[in-house]
């Protein structure tokens, strides 16, 4: 019964993301993440290298594209009308100047924000007309809606592109996760706002599980697996609210460790989740003298490690609160042991 229910949910929540073997799968336009650029720029860097060098994708980024603006939108700084025109401008730049039809974002909040704008244009024709008119008047650009998934209006997330090419990436991997217990944490803005646009929906998301399984990991479950990381835009940004974020991280990792004390790898696809699930472990250690030592890696970082990219120079392990060396040793990934941990983490 459980398997039947899972299969039924999976059938409902599938989307067509072309692999490099499919038509159109080697040409993608992408949108950078403002949060990743400021908090974890190494992730986009190694993702670019993997997509271009290892998969041979022609990755095009419109030089004039802006942030999606979603942080301001969710923080009540900007309004819906502004969001629609910002999204339309970025879409127009990608299509008319870079010649791309397939688009992905590196940020799950951008993915949800762009998906919301597209749905509004579909369901509220007057909003599409407003956006079309305002875009032309303010920028002189032509309105265009992207179509990625099976021809329906949509954008996807970068982790979707990795998922679509997971077998190709696993075949190129120099190292395996065989014998490694791992779990995933799917960003709320990927799976919970528009489940129909998430690979597997909110209950049985496959976008990260599929990658872990392709690399040979044993994927484990635990009670708080779908619990939010607690970042929030109103929590992490204000010191007086930080305990809310830390308490969410504590609840998740406590649950994981009680079920699987030997699981030290959690895969993510959200910039905020990646940063705070790692960083708050440092705060918990200092304040509560309790250590979880769960390595929080996003899909590009983990793939980069297994493909043989340098853990510190390429994959950003120098910016992690939780030491990565025990996991590297467990997998068998070499690193410069002649240096101290502090030397390995110095900026390059």
Short mmCIF file of C-alpha atoms in Angstrom, two decimals:
data_model
loop_
_atom_site.label_atom_id
_atom_site.label_comp_id
_atom_site.label_asym_id
_atom_site.label_seq_id
_atom_site.Cartn_x
_atom_site.Cartn_y
_atom_site.Cartn_z
CA UNK A 1 0.00 0.00 0.00
CA UNK A 2 2.80 2.40 0.92
CA UNK A 3 4.66 1.68 -2.32
CA UNK A 4 1.47 1.99 -4.37
CA UNK A 5 0.76 5.39 -2.82
CA UNK A 6 4.30 6.53 -3.50
CA UNK A 7 4.10 5.42 -7.13
CA UNK A 8 0.78 7.23 -7.58
CA UNK A 9 2.26 10.43 -6.14
CA UNK A 10 5.32 10.05 -8.35
CA UNK A 11 3.18 9.73 -11.49
CA UNK A 12 1.41 12.98 -10.61
CA UNK A 13 4.56 14.94 -9.92
CA UNK A 14 6.83 14.32 -12.87
CA UNK A 15 8.21 16.92 -15.22
CA UNK A 16 10.20 16.57 -18.40
CA UNK A 17 13.70 17.99 -17.98
CA UNK A 18 15.86 17.18 -21.01
CA UNK A 19 19.17 15.43 -20.45
CA UNK A 20 22.13 16.05 -22.71
CA UNK A 21 20.92 13.13 -24.85
CA UNK A 22 17.52 14.73 -25.42
CA UNK A 23 16.57 17.44 -27.88
CA UNK A 24 17.47 20.83 -26.46
CA UNK A 25 19.27 19.35 -23.47
CA UNK A 26 22.67 20.79 -24.35
CA UNK A 27 21.60 24.44 -24.45
CA UNK A 28 20.49 26.16 -21.26
CA UNK A 29 20.10 29.69 -20.01
CA UNK A 30 20.72 30.27 -16.32
CA UNK A 31 20.04 32.85 -13.64
CA UNK A 32 22.51 33.45 -10.84
CA UNK A 33 21.54 33.56 -7.17
CA UNK A 34 22.13 36.72 -5.13
CA UNK A 35 22.27 34.68 -1.91
CA UNK A 36 24.75 32.16 -3.31
CA UNK A 37 26.87 34.98 -4.70
CA UNK A 38 27.14 36.57 -1.27
CA UNK A 39 27.11 33.59 1.09
CA UNK A 40 28.41 30.60 -0.88
CA UNK A 41 29.74 31.56 -4.32
CA UNK A 42 31.76 28.34 -4.59
CA UNK A 43 28.56 26.38 -5.29
CA UNK A 44 27.73 28.17 -8.54
CA UNK A 45 31.39 28.04 -9.51
CA UNK A 46 31.69 24.26 -9.34
CA UNK A 47 28.21 23.85 -10.87
CA UNK A 48 29.34 25.87 -13.88
CA UNK A 49 32.44 23.69 -14.30
CA UNK A 50 30.43 20.47 -14.08
CA UNK A 51 27.71 21.57 -16.49
CA UNK A 52 30.14 22.95 -19.05
CA UNK A 53 33.20 20.72 -18.72
CA UNK A 54 31.77 17.36 -17.66
CA UNK A 55 28.37 17.44 -19.39
CA UNK A 56 29.31 19.63 -22.35
CA UNK A 57 26.32 21.94 -21.90
CA UNK A 58 26.30 25.27 -23.70
CA UNK A 59 25.47 27.42 -20.68
CA UNK A 60 24.42 30.96 -21.48
CA UNK A 61 23.95 33.74 -18.96
CA UNK A 62 22.53 37.09 -20.02
CA UNK A 63 25.08 39.71 -18.82
CA UNK A 64 22.38 42.20 -17.87
CA UNK A 65 20.11 39.93 -15.89
CA UNK A 66 19.26 40.97 -12.34
CA UNK A 67 18.33 39.26 -9.11
CA UNK A 68 14.81 37.87 -9.20
CA UNK A 69 13.94 40.19 -6.32
CA UNK A 70 12.15 37.51 -4.29
CA UNK A 71 13.84 38.35 -0.98
CA UNK A 72 12.46 41.88 -1.23
CA UNK A 73 9.10 40.53 -2.37
CA UNK A 74 8.75 38.09 0.54
CA UNK A 75 10.02 40.76 2.90
CA UNK A 76 7.30 43.20 1.78
CA UNK A 77 9.86 45.59 0.30
CA UNK A 78 8.72 45.23 -3.31
CA UNK A 79 5.27 44.58 -4.77
CA UNK A 80 3.85 41.95 -7.09
CA UNK A 81 3.76 44.27 -10.10
CA UNK A 82 7.48 44.92 -9.75
CA UNK A 83 8.20 41.20 -9.50
CA UNK A 84 6.34 40.44 -12.70
CA UNK A 85 8.24 43.04 -14.72
CA UNK A 86 11.61 41.96 -13.26
CA UNK A 87 10.89 38.34 -14.19
CA UNK A 88 9.68 39.31 -17.67
CA UNK A 89 12.82 41.37 -18.29
CA UNK A 90 15.11 38.49 -17.29
CA UNK A 91 13.16 36.05 -19.48
CA UNK A 92 13.30 38.44 -22.42
CA UNK A 93 17.05 38.94 -22.03
CA UNK A 94 17.68 35.19 -21.96
CA UNK A 95 15.53 34.40 -24.97
CA UNK A 96 16.04 37.36 -27.29
CA UNK A 97 19.71 38.10 -26.51
CA UNK A 98 21.08 34.65 -25.64
CA UNK A 99 18.82 32.56 -27.88
CA UNK A 100 17.74 30.07 -25.21
CA UNK A 101 14.40 28.38 -24.59
CA UNK A 102 15.36 26.22 -21.58
CA UNK A 103 15.95 28.21 -18.40
CA UNK A 104 17.02 27.26 -14.88
CA UNK A 105 17.86 29.20 -11.74
CA UNK A 106 20.54 28.36 -9.20
CA UNK A 107 18.26 29.44 -6.34
CA UNK A 108 15.09 27.61 -5.28
CA UNK A 109 13.51 30.90 -4.19
CA UNK A 110 14.07 32.27 -7.69
CA UNK A 111 12.61 29.03 -9.06
CA UNK A 112 9.46 29.46 -6.95
CA UNK A 113 9.26 33.18 -7.68
CA UNK A 114 9.54 32.73 -11.45
CA UNK A 115 7.03 29.86 -11.33
CA UNK A 116 4.59 32.08 -9.43
CA UNK A 117 4.87 34.83 -12.05
CA UNK A 118 4.31 32.36 -14.89
CA UNK A 119 1.25 30.89 -13.18
CA UNK A 120 -0.19 34.34 -12.57
CA UNK A 121 0.23 35.22 -16.24
CA UNK A 122 -1.54 31.99 -17.17
CA UNK A 123 -4.44 32.37 -14.76
CA UNK A 124 -4.87 36.16 -14.78
CA UNK A 125 -4.72 37.46 -18.38
CA UNK A 126 -4.93 41.07 -17.20
CA UNK A 127 -1.68 40.62 -15.25
CA UNK A 128 0.06 39.27 -18.33
CA UNK A 129 -1.21 42.24 -20.32
CA UNK A 130 -0.01 44.66 -17.61
CA UNK A 131 3.43 43.03 -17.60
CA UNK A 132 3.69 42.96 -21.38
CA UNK A 133 2.74 46.65 -21.63
CA UNK A 134 4.96 47.84 -18.76
CA UNK A 135 7.97 45.85 -19.96
CA UNK A 136 7.71 47.43 -23.38
CA UNK A 137 7.21 50.95 -22.02
CA UNK A 138 10.05 50.79 -19.47
CA UNK A 139 12.68 48.69 -21.28
CA UNK A 140 11.59 48.45 -24.92
CA UNK A 141 11.78 44.65 -24.65
CA UNK A 142 9.39 42.02 -25.96
CA UNK A 143 7.47 39.80 -23.55
CA UNK A 144 8.27 36.04 -23.65
CA UNK A 145 7.30 33.11 -21.43
CA UNK A 146 9.78 30.20 -21.13
CA UNK A 147 8.67 26.63 -21.84
CA UNK A 148 10.84 23.85 -20.45
CA UNK A 149 8.95 20.97 -18.91
CA UNK A 150 7.15 19.03 -21.58
CA UNK A 151 6.23 22.18 -23.44
CA UNK A 152 4.29 23.79 -20.61
CA UNK A 153 5.22 27.30 -19.44
CA UNK A 154 7.92 26.82 -16.81
CA UNK A 155 11.45 27.22 -15.56
CA UNK A 156 13.37 24.58 -13.61
CA UNK A 157 16.03 24.53 -10.91
CA UNK A 158 19.70 23.69 -11.45
CA UNK A 159 19.31 20.53 -9.34
CA UNK A 160 16.71 19.35 -11.89
CA UNK A 161 19.38 19.52 -14.60
CA UNK A 162 21.78 17.52 -12.42
CA UNK A 163 19.00 14.99 -11.74
CA UNK A 164 18.23 14.61 -15.44
CA UNK A 165 21.92 13.85 -16.08
CA UNK A 166 22.60 11.86 -12.90
CA UNK A 167 23.57 8.64 -14.67
CA UNK A 168 26.02 10.50 -16.91
CA UNK A 169 27.57 12.17 -13.88
CA UNK A 170 27.78 8.90 -11.93
CA UNK A 171 29.52 7.25 -14.89
CA UNK A 172 32.18 10.00 -14.85
CA UNK A 173 32.66 9.92 -11.05
CA UNK A 174 36.09 9.02 -9.71
CA UNK A 175 34.70 8.20 -6.27
CA UNK A 176 31.59 6.42 -5.02
CA UNK A 177 29.23 6.79 -2.06
CA UNK A 178 28.96 3.03 -1.73
CA UNK A 179 28.80 2.17 1.97
CA UNK A 180 27.93 5.78 2.90
CA UNK A 181 24.66 6.56 4.68
CA UNK A 182 23.12 9.82 3.49
CA UNK A 183 19.88 11.74 3.56
CA UNK A 184 18.54 14.82 1.76
CA UNK A 185 16.87 18.08 2.64
CA UNK A 186 14.81 19.55 -0.19
CA UNK A 187 14.30 23.31 -0.02
CA UNK A 188 10.75 24.40 0.86
CA UNK A 189 10.72 26.83 -2.06
CA UNK A 190 11.51 23.94 -4.39
CA UNK A 191 9.00 21.34 -3.23
CA UNK A 192 6.31 22.94 -1.11
CA UNK A 193 5.12 26.08 -2.92
CA UNK A 194 4.40 24.45 -6.29
CA UNK A 195 4.58 20.66 -5.74
CA UNK A 196 3.47 19.98 -9.32
CA UNK A 197 6.69 21.63 -10.49
CA UNK A 198 8.92 19.61 -8.12
CA UNK A 199 10.50 16.35 -9.22
CA UNK A 200 8.35 13.95 -7.20
CA UNK A 201 6.29 16.59 -5.40
CA UNK A 202 6.55 17.57 -1.73
CA UNK A 203 6.06 14.14 -0.13
CA UNK A 204 8.34 11.97 -2.26
CA UNK A 205 10.83 14.35 -3.92
CA UNK A 206 13.36 12.48 -6.03
CA UNK A 207 15.57 15.32 -7.25
CA UNK A 208 18.25 14.73 -4.58
CA UNK A 209 17.50 11.11 -3.69
CA UNK A 210 18.03 10.19 -7.33
CA UNK A 211 21.46 11.81 -7.32
CA UNK A 212 22.49 10.09 -4.07
CA UNK A 213 21.33 6.70 -5.33
CA UNK A 214 23.11 7.18 -8.65
CA UNK A 215 26.36 7.72 -6.74
CA UNK A 216 25.74 4.58 -4.66
CA UNK A 217 24.67 6.01 -1.29
CA UNK A 218 22.34 4.29 1.16
CA UNK A 219 19.53 6.84 1.61
CA UNK A 220 18.04 6.86 5.11
CA UNK A 221 14.77 8.27 6.46
CA UNK A 222 14.04 9.99 9.78
CA UNK A 223 11.00 11.68 11.39
CA UNK A 224 11.96 15.32 10.71
CA UNK A 225 13.19 14.75 7.17
CA UNK A 226 10.67 17.22 5.69
CA UNK A 227 11.03 19.76 8.50
CA UNK A 228 12.06 23.26 7.36
CA UNK A 229 15.64 24.37 8.03
CA UNK A 230 14.21 27.45 9.77
CA UNK A 231 16.12 30.04 7.74
CA UNK A 232 13.15 32.20 6.80
CA UNK A 233 13.74 35.75 5.59
CA UNK A 234 12.52 37.27 8.83
CA UNK A 235 14.40 34.89 11.12
CA UNK A 236 17.99 34.70 9.96
CA UNK A 237 18.22 38.40 9.10
CA UNK A 238 17.36 39.68 12.58
CA UNK A 239 19.54 38.74 15.58
CA UNK A 240 16.59 38.59 17.95
CA UNK A 241 15.00 35.91 15.75
CA UNK A 242 18.07 33.73 15.21
CA UNK A 243 17.08 31.29 17.95
CA UNK A 244 14.15 30.29 15.74
CA UNK A 245 16.52 29.24 12.96
CA UNK A 246 18.89 27.43 15.31
CA UNK A 247 16.04 25.58 17.01
CA UNK A 248 14.81 24.23 13.66
CA UNK A 249 18.29 22.99 12.78
CA UNK A 250 18.61 21.41 16.23
CA UNK A 251 15.25 19.62 15.89
CA UNK A 252 16.13 18.22 12.45
CA UNK A 253 19.62 17.02 13.27
CA UNK A 254 18.66 15.65 16.68
CA UNK A 255 16.00 13.55 14.95
CA UNK A 256 18.48 12.32 12.34
CA UNK A 257 21.12 11.37 14.88
CA UNK A 258 18.65 9.51 17.08
CA UNK A 259 17.60 7.36 14.11
CA UNK A 260 20.94 7.10 12.31
CA UNK A 261 23.91 8.13 14.47
CA UNK A 262 26.30 7.04 11.70
CA UNK A 263 24.74 9.27 9.01
CA UNK A 264 27.00 12.29 8.46
CA UNK A 265 25.94 13.49 5.01
CA UNK A 266 22.91 15.60 4.11
CA UNK A 267 22.37 16.75 0.52
CA UNK A 268 20.57 20.03 -0.19
CA UNK A 269 19.45 22.13 -3.15
CA UNK A 270 18.58 25.44 -1.46
CA UNK A 271 21.24 28.12 -0.85
CA UNK A 272 19.74 29.14 2.51
CA UNK A 273 19.34 25.56 3.72
CA UNK A 274 22.91 24.75 2.70
CA UNK A 275 24.36 27.67 4.63
CA UNK A 276 22.23 27.57 7.78
CA UNK A 277 22.05 23.81 8.32
CA UNK A 278 25.85 23.94 8.40
CA UNK A 279 26.48 27.24 10.18
CA UNK A 280 23.95 26.74 12.97
CA UNK A 281 25.76 23.56 13.97
CA UNK A 282 28.61 25.86 15.02
CA UNK A 283 26.22 27.97 17.08
CA UNK A 284 24.67 24.87 18.67
CA UNK A 285 28.13 23.57 19.55
CA UNK A 286 29.13 26.87 21.18
CA UNK A 287 25.87 27.50 23.02
CA UNK A 288 24.72 23.99 23.92
CA UNK A 289 28.00 22.06 23.79
CA UNK A 290 26.33 19.48 21.55
CA UNK A 291 27.85 18.32 18.27
CA UNK A 292 26.08 16.67 15.34
CA UNK A 293 28.89 16.80 12.75
CA UNK A 294 26.58 16.33 9.78
CA UNK A 295 28.18 17.52 6.55
CA UNK A 296 25.76 19.72 4.61
CA UNK A 297 26.59 19.70 0.90
CA UNK A 298 24.54 20.90 -2.02
CA UNK A 299 24.11 18.85 -5.20
CA UNK A 300 26.92 20.66 -7.06
CA UNK A 301 29.43 20.43 -4.20
CA UNK A 302 28.87 16.70 -3.72
CA UNK A 303 29.01 16.02 -7.46
CA UNK A 304 32.19 18.07 -7.70
CA UNK A 305 33.84 16.08 -4.91
CA UNK A 306 32.96 12.76 -6.54
CA UNK A 307 34.13 13.93 -9.96
CA UNK A 308 37.53 14.80 -8.53
CA UNK A 309 37.39 18.58 -8.12
CA UNK A 310 39.51 19.99 -5.28
CA UNK A 311 37.47 19.91 -2.06
CA UNK A 312 38.70 23.29 -0.87
CA UNK A 313 39.63 25.32 -3.95
CA UNK A 314 36.71 24.20 -6.14
CA UNK A 315 33.96 22.87 -3.89
CA UNK A 316 34.06 25.41 -1.06
CA UNK A 317 34.82 23.08 1.82
CA UNK A 318 36.99 25.85 3.27
CA UNK A 319 33.80 27.78 4.11
CA UNK A 320 32.07 25.02 6.09
CA UNK A 321 31.51 25.06 9.85
CA UNK A 322 31.48 21.26 10.08
CA UNK A 323 34.87 19.68 9.25
CA UNK A 324 34.71 17.80 5.95
CA UNK A 325 37.90 15.73 6.41
CA UNK A 326 36.27 12.71 8.17
CA UNK A 327 33.78 12.35 5.32
CA UNK A 328 36.53 12.72 2.69
CA UNK A 329 38.48 9.98 4.46
CA UNK A 330 35.41 7.75 4.58
CA UNK A 331 34.77 8.16 0.84
CA UNK A 332 38.47 7.96 -0.04
CA UNK A 333 38.87 11.44 -1.50
CA UNK A 334 42.46 12.74 -1.13
CA UNK A 335 43.40 16.18 0.17
CA UNK A 336 46.60 17.88 1.27
CA UNK A 337 47.28 16.41 4.72
CA UNK A 338 50.59 18.26 4.99
CA UNK A 339 48.57 21.38 5.79
CA UNK A 340 46.71 22.02 9.01
CA UNK A 341 42.91 22.29 9.00
CA UNK A 342 43.26 26.06 9.35
CA UNK A 343 45.66 26.26 6.40
CA UNK A 344 43.30 24.26 4.23
CA UNK A 345 40.55 26.75 4.99
CA UNK A 346 42.43 29.93 4.14
CA UNK A 347 40.93 31.95 1.25
CA UNK A 348 42.49 31.23 -2.13
#
